[in-house]
CSV table of C-alpha atoms in Angstrom, one decimal:
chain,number,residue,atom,x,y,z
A,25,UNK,CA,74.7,59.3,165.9
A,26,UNK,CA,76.1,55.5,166.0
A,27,UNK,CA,77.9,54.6,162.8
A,28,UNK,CA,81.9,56.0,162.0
A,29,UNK,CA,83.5,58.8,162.1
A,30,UNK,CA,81.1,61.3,163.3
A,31,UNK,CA,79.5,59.2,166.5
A,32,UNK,CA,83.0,57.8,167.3
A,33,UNK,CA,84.6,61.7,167.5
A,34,UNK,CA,81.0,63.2,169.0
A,35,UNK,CA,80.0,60.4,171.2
A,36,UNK,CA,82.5,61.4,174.0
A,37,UNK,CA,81.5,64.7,173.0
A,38,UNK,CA,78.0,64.3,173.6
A,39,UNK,CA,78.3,62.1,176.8
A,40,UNK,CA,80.7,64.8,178.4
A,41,UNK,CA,78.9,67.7,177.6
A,42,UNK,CA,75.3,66.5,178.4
A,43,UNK,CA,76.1,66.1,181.8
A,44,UNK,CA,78.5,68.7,182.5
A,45,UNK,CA,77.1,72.4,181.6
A,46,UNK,CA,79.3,75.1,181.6
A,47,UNK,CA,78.4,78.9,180.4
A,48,UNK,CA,80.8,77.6,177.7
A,49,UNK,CA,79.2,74.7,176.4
A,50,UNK,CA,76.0,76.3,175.1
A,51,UNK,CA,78.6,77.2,171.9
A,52,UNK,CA,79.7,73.0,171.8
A,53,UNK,CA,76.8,71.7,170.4
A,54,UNK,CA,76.6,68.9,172.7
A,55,UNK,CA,73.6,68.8,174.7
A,56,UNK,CA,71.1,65.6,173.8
A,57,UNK,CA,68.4,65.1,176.5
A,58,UNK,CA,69.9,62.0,177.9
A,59,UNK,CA,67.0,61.7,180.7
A,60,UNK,CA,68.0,60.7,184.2
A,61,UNK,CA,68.6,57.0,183.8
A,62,UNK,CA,71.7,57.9,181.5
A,63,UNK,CA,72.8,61.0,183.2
A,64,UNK,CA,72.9,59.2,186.3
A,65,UNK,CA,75.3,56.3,184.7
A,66,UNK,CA,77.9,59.1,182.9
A,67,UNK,CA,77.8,61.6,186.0
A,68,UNK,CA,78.6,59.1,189.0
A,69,UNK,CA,79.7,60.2,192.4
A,70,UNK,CA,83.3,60.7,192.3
A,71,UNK,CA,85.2,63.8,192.1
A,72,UNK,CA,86.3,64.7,188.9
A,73,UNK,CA,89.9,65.1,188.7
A,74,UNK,CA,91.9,66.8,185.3
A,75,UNK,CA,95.5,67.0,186.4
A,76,UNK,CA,98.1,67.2,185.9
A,77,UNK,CA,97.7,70.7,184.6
A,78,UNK,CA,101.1,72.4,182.3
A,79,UNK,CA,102.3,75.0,184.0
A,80,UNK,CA,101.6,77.9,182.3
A,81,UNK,CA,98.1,76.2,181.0
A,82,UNK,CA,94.0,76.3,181.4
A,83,UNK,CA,92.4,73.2,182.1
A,84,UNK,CA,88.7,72.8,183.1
A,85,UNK,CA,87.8,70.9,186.7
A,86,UNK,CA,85.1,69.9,187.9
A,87,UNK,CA,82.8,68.3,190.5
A,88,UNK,CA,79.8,66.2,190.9
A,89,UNK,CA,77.0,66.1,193.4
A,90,UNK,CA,77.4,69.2,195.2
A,91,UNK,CA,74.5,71.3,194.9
A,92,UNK,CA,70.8,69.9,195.4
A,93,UNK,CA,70.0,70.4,191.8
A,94,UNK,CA,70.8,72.6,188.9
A,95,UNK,CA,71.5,76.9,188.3
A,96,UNK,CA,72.5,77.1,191.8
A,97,UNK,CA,75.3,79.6,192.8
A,98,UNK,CA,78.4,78.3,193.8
A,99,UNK,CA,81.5,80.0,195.3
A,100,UNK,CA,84.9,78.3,194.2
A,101,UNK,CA,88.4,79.3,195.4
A,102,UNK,CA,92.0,77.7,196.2
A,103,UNK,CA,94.2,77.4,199.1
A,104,UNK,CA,96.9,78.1,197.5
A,105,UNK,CA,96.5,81.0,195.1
A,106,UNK,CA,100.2,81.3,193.9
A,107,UNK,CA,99.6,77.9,192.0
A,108,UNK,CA,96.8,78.1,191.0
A,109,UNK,CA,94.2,80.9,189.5
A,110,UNK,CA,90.5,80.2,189.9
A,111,UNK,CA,89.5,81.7,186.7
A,112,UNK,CA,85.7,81.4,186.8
A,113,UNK,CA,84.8,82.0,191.1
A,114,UNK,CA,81.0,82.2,190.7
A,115,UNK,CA,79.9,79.3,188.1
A,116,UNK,CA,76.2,77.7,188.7
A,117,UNK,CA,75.7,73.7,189.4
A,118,UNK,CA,74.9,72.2,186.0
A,119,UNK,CA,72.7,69.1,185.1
A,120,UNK,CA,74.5,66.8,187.0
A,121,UNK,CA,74.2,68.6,190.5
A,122,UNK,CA,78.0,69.5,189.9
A,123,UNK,CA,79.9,72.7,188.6
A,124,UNK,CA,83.4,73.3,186.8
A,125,UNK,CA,85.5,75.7,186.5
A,126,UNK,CA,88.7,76.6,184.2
A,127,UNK,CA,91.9,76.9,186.4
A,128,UNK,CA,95.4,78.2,185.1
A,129,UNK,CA,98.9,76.8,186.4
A,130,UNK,CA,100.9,79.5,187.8
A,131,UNK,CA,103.4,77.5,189.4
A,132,UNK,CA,104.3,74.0,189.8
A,133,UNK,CA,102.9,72.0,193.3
A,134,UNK,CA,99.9,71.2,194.8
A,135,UNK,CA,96.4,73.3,195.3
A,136,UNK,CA,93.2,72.3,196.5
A,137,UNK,CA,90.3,73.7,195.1
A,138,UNK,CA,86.7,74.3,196.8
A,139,UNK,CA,83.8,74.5,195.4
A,140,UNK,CA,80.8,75.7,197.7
A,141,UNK,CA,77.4,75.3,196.6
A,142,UNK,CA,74.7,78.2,198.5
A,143,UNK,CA,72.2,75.5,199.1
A,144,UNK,CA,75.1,73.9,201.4
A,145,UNK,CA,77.2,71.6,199.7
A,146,UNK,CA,80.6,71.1,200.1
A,147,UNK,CA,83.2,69.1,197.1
A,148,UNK,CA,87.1,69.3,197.0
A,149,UNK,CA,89.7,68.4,194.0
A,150,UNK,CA,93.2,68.8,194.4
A,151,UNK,CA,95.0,70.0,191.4
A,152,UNK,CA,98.6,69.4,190.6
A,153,UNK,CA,100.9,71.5,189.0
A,154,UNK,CA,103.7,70.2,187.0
A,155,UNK,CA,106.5,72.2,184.3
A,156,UNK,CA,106.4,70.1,180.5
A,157,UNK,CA,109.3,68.5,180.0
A,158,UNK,CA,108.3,66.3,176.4
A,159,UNK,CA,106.1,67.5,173.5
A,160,UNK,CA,104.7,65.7,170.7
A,161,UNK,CA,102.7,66.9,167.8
A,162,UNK,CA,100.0,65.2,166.5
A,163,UNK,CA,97.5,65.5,163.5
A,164,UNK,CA,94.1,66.1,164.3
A,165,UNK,CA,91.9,64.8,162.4
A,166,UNK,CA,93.7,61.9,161.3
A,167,UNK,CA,94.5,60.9,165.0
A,168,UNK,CA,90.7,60.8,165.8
A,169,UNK,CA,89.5,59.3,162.9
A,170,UNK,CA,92.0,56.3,163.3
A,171,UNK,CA,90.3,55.4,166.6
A,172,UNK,CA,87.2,54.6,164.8
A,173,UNK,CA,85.4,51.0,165.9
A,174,UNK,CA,82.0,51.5,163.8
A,175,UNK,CA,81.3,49.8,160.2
A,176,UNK,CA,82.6,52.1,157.6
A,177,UNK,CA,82.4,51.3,153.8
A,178,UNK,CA,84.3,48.7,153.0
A,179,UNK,CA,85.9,48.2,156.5
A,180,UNK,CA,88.3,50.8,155.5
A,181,UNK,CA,90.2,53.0,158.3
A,182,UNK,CA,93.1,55.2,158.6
A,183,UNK,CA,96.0,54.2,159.9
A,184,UNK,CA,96.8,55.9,163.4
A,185,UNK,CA,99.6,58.0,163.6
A,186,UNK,CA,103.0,57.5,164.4
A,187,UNK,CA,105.7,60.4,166.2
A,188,UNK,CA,105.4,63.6,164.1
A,189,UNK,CA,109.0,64.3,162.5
A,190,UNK,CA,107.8,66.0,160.2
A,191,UNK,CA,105.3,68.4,159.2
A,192,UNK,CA,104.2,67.9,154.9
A,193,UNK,CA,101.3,70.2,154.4
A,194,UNK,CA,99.4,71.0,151.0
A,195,UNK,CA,100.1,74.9,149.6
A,196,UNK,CA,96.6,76.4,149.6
A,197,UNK,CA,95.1,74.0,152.4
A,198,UNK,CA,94.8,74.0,156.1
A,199,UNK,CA,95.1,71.3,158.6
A,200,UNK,CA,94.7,70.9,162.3
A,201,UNK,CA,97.7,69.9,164.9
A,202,UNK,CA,97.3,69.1,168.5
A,203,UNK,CA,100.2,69.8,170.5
A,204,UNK,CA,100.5,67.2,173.7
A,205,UNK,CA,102.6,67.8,176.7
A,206,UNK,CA,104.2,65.4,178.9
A,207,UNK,CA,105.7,65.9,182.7
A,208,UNK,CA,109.0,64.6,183.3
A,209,UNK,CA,107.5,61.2,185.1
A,210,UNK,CA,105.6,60.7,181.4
A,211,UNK,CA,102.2,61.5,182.6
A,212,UNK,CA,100.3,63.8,179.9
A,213,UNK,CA,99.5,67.4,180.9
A,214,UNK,CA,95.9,69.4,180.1
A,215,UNK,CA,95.1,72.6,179.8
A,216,UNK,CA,96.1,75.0,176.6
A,217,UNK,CA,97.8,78.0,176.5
A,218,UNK,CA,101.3,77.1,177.6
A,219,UNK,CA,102.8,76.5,174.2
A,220,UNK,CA,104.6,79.1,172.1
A,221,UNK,CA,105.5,78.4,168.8
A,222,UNK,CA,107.4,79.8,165.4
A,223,UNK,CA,106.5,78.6,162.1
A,224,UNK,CA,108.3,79.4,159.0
A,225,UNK,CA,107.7,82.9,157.1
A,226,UNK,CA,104.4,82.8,154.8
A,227,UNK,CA,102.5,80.4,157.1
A,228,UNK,CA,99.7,81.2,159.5
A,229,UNK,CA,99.3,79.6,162.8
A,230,UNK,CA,96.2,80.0,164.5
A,231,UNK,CA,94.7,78.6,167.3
A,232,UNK,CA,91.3,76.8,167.1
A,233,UNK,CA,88.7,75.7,169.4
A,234,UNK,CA,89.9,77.2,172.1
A,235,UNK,CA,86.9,76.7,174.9
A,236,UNK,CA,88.6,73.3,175.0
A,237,UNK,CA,91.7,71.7,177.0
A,238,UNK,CA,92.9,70.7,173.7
A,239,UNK,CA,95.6,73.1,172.3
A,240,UNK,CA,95.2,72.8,169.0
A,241,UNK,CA,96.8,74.9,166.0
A,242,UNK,CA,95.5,75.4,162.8
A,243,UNK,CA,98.5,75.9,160.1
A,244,UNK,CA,98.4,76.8,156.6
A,245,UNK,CA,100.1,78.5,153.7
A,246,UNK,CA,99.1,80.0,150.1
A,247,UNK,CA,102.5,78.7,148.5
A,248,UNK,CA,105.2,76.5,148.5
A,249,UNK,CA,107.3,76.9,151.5
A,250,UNK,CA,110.1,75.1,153.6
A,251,UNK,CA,111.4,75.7,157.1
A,252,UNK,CA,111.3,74.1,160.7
A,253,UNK,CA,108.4,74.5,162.8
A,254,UNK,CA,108.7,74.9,166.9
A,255,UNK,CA,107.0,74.4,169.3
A,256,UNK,CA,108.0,75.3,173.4
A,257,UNK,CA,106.6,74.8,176.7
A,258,UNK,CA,109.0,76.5,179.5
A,259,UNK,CA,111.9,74.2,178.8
A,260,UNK,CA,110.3,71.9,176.4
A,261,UNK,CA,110.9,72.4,172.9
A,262,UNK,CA,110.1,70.4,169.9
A,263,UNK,CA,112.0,71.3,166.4
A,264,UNK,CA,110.5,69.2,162.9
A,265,UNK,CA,111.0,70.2,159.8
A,266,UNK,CA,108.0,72.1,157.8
A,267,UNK,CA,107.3,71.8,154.0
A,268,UNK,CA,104.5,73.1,152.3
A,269,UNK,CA,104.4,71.1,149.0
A,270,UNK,CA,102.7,72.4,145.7
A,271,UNK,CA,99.2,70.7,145.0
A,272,UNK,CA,101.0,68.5,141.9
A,273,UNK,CA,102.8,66.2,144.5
A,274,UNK,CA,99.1,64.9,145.7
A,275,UNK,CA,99.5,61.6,143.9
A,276,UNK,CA,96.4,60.0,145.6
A,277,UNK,CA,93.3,60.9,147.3
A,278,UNK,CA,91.2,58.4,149.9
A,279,UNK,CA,88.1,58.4,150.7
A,280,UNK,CA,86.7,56.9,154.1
A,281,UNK,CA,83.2,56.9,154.9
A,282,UNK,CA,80.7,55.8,157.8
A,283,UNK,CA,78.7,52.6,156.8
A,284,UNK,CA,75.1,52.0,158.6
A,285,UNK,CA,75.8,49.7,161.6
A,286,UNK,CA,72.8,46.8,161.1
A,287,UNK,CA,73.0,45.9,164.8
A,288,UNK,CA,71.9,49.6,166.0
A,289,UNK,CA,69.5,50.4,163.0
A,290,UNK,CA,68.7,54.7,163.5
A,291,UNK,CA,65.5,56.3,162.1
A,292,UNK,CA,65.2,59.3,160.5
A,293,UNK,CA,68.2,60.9,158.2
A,294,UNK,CA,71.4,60.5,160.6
A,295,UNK,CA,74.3,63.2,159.7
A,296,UNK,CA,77.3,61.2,158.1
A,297,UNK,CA,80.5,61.9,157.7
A,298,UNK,CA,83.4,61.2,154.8
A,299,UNK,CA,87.1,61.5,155.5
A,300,UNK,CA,89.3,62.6,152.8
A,301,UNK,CA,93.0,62.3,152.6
A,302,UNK,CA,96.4,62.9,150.4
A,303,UNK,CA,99.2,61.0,150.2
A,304,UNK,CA,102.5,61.5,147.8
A,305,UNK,CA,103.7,59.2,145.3
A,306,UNK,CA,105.8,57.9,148.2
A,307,UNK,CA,103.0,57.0,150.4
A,308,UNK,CA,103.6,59.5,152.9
A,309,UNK,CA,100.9,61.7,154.4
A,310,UNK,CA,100.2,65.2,153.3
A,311,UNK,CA,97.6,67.2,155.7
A,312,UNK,CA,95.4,70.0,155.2
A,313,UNK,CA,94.8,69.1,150.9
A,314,UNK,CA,92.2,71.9,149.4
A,315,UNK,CA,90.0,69.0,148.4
A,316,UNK,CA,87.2,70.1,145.5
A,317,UNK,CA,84.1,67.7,146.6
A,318,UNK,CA,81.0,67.3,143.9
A,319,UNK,CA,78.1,65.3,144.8
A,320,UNK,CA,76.9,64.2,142.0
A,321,UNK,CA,78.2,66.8,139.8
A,322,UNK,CA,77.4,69.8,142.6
A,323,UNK,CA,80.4,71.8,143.9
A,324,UNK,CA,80.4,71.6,148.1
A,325,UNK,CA,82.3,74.1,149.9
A,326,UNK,CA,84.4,75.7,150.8
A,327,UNK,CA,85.8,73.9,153.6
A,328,UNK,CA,88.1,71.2,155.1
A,329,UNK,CA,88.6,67.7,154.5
A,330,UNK,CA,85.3,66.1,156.3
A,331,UNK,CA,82.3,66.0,154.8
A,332,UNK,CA,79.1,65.7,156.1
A,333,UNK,CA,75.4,65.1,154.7
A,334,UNK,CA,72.3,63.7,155.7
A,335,UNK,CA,71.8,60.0,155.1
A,336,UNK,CA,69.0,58.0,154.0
A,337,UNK,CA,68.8,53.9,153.6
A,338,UNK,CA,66.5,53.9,150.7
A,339,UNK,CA,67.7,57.5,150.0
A,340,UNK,CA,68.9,57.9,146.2
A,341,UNK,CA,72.9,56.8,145.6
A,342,UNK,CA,74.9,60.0,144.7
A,343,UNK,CA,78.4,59.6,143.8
A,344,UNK,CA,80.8,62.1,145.8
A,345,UNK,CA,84.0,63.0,144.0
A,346,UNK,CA,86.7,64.0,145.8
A,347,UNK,CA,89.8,65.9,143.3
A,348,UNK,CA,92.8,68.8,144.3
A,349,UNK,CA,92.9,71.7,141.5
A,350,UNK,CA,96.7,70.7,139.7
A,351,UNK,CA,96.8,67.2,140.7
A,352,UNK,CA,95.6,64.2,138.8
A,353,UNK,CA,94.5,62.3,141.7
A,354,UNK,CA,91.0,61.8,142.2
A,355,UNK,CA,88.8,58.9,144.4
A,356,UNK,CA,84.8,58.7,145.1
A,357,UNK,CA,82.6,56.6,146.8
A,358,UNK,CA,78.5,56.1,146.3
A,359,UNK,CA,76.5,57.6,149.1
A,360,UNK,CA,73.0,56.9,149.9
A,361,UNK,CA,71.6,60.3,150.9
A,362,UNK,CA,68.8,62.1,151.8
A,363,UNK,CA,66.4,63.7,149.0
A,364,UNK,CA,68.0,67.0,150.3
A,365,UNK,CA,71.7,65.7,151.4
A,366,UNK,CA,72.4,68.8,153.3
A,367,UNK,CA,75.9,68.6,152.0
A,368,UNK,CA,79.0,70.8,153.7
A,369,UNK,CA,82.7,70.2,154.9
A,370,UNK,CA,84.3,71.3,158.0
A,371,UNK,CA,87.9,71.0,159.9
A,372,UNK,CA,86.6,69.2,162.5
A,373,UNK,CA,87.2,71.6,165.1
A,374,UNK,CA,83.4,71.2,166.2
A,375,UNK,CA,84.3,67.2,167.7
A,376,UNK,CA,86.8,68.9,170.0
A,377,UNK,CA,84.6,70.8,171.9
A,378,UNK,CA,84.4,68.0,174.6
A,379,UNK,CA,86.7,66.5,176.7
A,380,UNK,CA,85.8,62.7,176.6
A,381,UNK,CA,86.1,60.9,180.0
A,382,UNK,CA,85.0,64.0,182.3
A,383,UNK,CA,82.2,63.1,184.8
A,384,UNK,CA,83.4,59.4,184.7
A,385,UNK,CA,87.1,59.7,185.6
A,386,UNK,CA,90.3,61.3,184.7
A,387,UNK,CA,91.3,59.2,182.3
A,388,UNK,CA,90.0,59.6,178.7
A,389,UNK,CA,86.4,58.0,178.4
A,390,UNK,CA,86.8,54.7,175.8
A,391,UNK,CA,84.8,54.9,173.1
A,392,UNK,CA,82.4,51.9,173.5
A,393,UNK,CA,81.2,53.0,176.8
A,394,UNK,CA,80.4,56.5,174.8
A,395,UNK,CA,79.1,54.0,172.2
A,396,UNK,CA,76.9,51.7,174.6
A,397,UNK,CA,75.6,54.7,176.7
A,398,UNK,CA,74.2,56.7,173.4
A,399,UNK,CA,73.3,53.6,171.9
A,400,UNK,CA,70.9,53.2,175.3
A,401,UNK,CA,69.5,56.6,174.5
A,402,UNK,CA,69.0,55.7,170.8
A,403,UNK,CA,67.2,52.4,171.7
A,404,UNK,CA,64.9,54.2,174.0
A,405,UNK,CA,64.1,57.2,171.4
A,406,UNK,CA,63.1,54.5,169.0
A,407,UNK,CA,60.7,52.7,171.2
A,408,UNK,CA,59.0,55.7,172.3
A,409,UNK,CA,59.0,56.6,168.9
């Protein structure tokens, strides 16, 4: 899916995933038949590398073009055991002749990791260790969506996110924070499961999609409450205040939705996605709202702020009204949709089920050469359509 929101989170996704298949990834939802021209482009011929991993965390690594093709047995194990934990030892070779493997940091240095295929091949990656020394805190959703380059309605986008100092949070709602760490040289870590944290009394903290690198938190709260929140990573620590505001302070509500991109036209009825979010009369950003959504005078939900429904170009304009019980704040937008929309809402905890970049290089994957690679696919689909 090209346009906005939901091809510019899932389009890493997809390009990751299809070429990298793990007994974990059947549960992703990202596997598109890319066909060998593409898979070939995305998997390359270098190692994969994931370091630095936190100490204390699970990351996945990887290799490529080590086995002769794919399901064959492969033995994996490390040099130096006391640093690192193999946690998976027997994986297969997925669809890009390769395999991967979660690893945990036990102790901060150096480890080489082998992966041995039984049809004879041979691959390497050397996986570094390193204690967190920085944290940051960021919010999910809104962090992803602000890296958006597709047409959306109006040319509308949110803003990206600046430090986390504090954490404002709508009573009744949930939203989704990523927790990042940092070595003391300023590289970023991966791997989840290294951070500890204590919220205030009456809020939940839960973690979410965890088959990923991502550590991500979802937090949320039935009434008004105010406290600090912490997070901590060995000798990292990160201490922001936490308020859970009553639903009356949502003074506005914003709605940003994917437009259809003209230069990569799709057939069919695409899945689209609409963004909503709340802000105080001060301007300042309050996560995790219980949004009510009506399409066209039909309740949709439960659920979290994205919504999602199946789009149509000469499909009939329904207006989507997005409002929070006890606030006076309200916004909608017309979408063109599908005879049956297929209407729901989610967290978004389905577009981290990926990590973007893996099977090109370490570093994160941008999002036009996610963009141009499924846009290949797409153009091909149509003419053979």
């Amino acid at each position: 899916m090209t346009p906005w929101l939901r091809f510019a989170l899932l389009a890493p996704a997809l390009v990751a995933c299809s070429v990298t298949t793990t007994e974990s990834d059947d549960s992703r939802g990202c596997s598109p038949d890319t066909g060998p021209a593409v898979a070939s482009a995305v998997c390359g011929s270098d190692t994969v590398r994931e370091g630095p991993v936190a100490l204390g965390g699970t990351a996945r690594i990887g290799v490529k073009d080590l086995a002769q093709g794919a399901d064959v047995p492969v033995r994996v194990e490390t040099d130096r055991p006391e640093v690192v934990r193999v946690v998976e030892t027997s994986p297969l070779s997925d669809g890009c002749k390769g395999a991967s493997v979660r690893v945990t940091g036990l102790a901060e240095g150096k480890a080489t990791v082998t992966f041995r295929a039984n049809d004879g091949g041979t691959r390497t990656v050397v996986v570094e260790v390193l204690a967190p020394r920085r944290i940051e805190l960021s919010p999910y959703l809104v962090a992803l969506a602000s890296k958006v380059t597709f047409p959306t309605l109006d040319g509308r986008r949110p803003e990206a996110p600046g430090p986390t100092t504090a954490v404002l949070q709508v009573e009744g709602g949930r939203a989704t924070w990523e927790t990042k760490l940092f070595a003391a040289d300023g590289r970023a870590l991966v791997g989840r499961g290294a951070t500890t944290y204590t919220v205030p009394p009456g809020v939940g903290a839960e973690p979410v999609a965890l088959e990923t690198d991502r550590e991500l938190t979802e937090l949320s709260a039935a009434s008004v409450v105010a406290g600090k929140l912490e997070a901590r990573a060995g000798v990292a620590e990160l201490v922001v205040p936490m308020e859970v505001v009553p639903r009356a302070r949502v003074a506005t509500v914003s709605l940003y939705a994917q437009a259809e991109d003209p230069a990569n036209p799709e057939k069919g009825t695409p899945r689209y996605l609409v963004l909503a979010l709340a802000k105080s009369a001060d301007g300042a950003l309050l996560h995790g709202a219980p949004f009510d959504f009506a399409l066209e005078g039909t309740s949709v939900g439960p659920g979290g702020e994205l919504f999602a429904y199946d789009y149509e170009k000469a499909g009939t304009p329904r207006e989507l009204v997005a409002t929070v019980t006890g606030s006076g704040a309200r916004a909608s937008v017309g979408l063109r949709t599908a005879a049956n929309p297929s209407a729901s809402r989610s967290a978004g905890h389905e577009y981290a089920g990926c990590n973007a970049g893996r099977g090109l290089s370490g570093a994160p994957l941008p999002l036009f050469v996610a963009a141009l690679v499924l846009s290949w696919v797409r153009r091909r689909r149509d003419r053979s359509a």
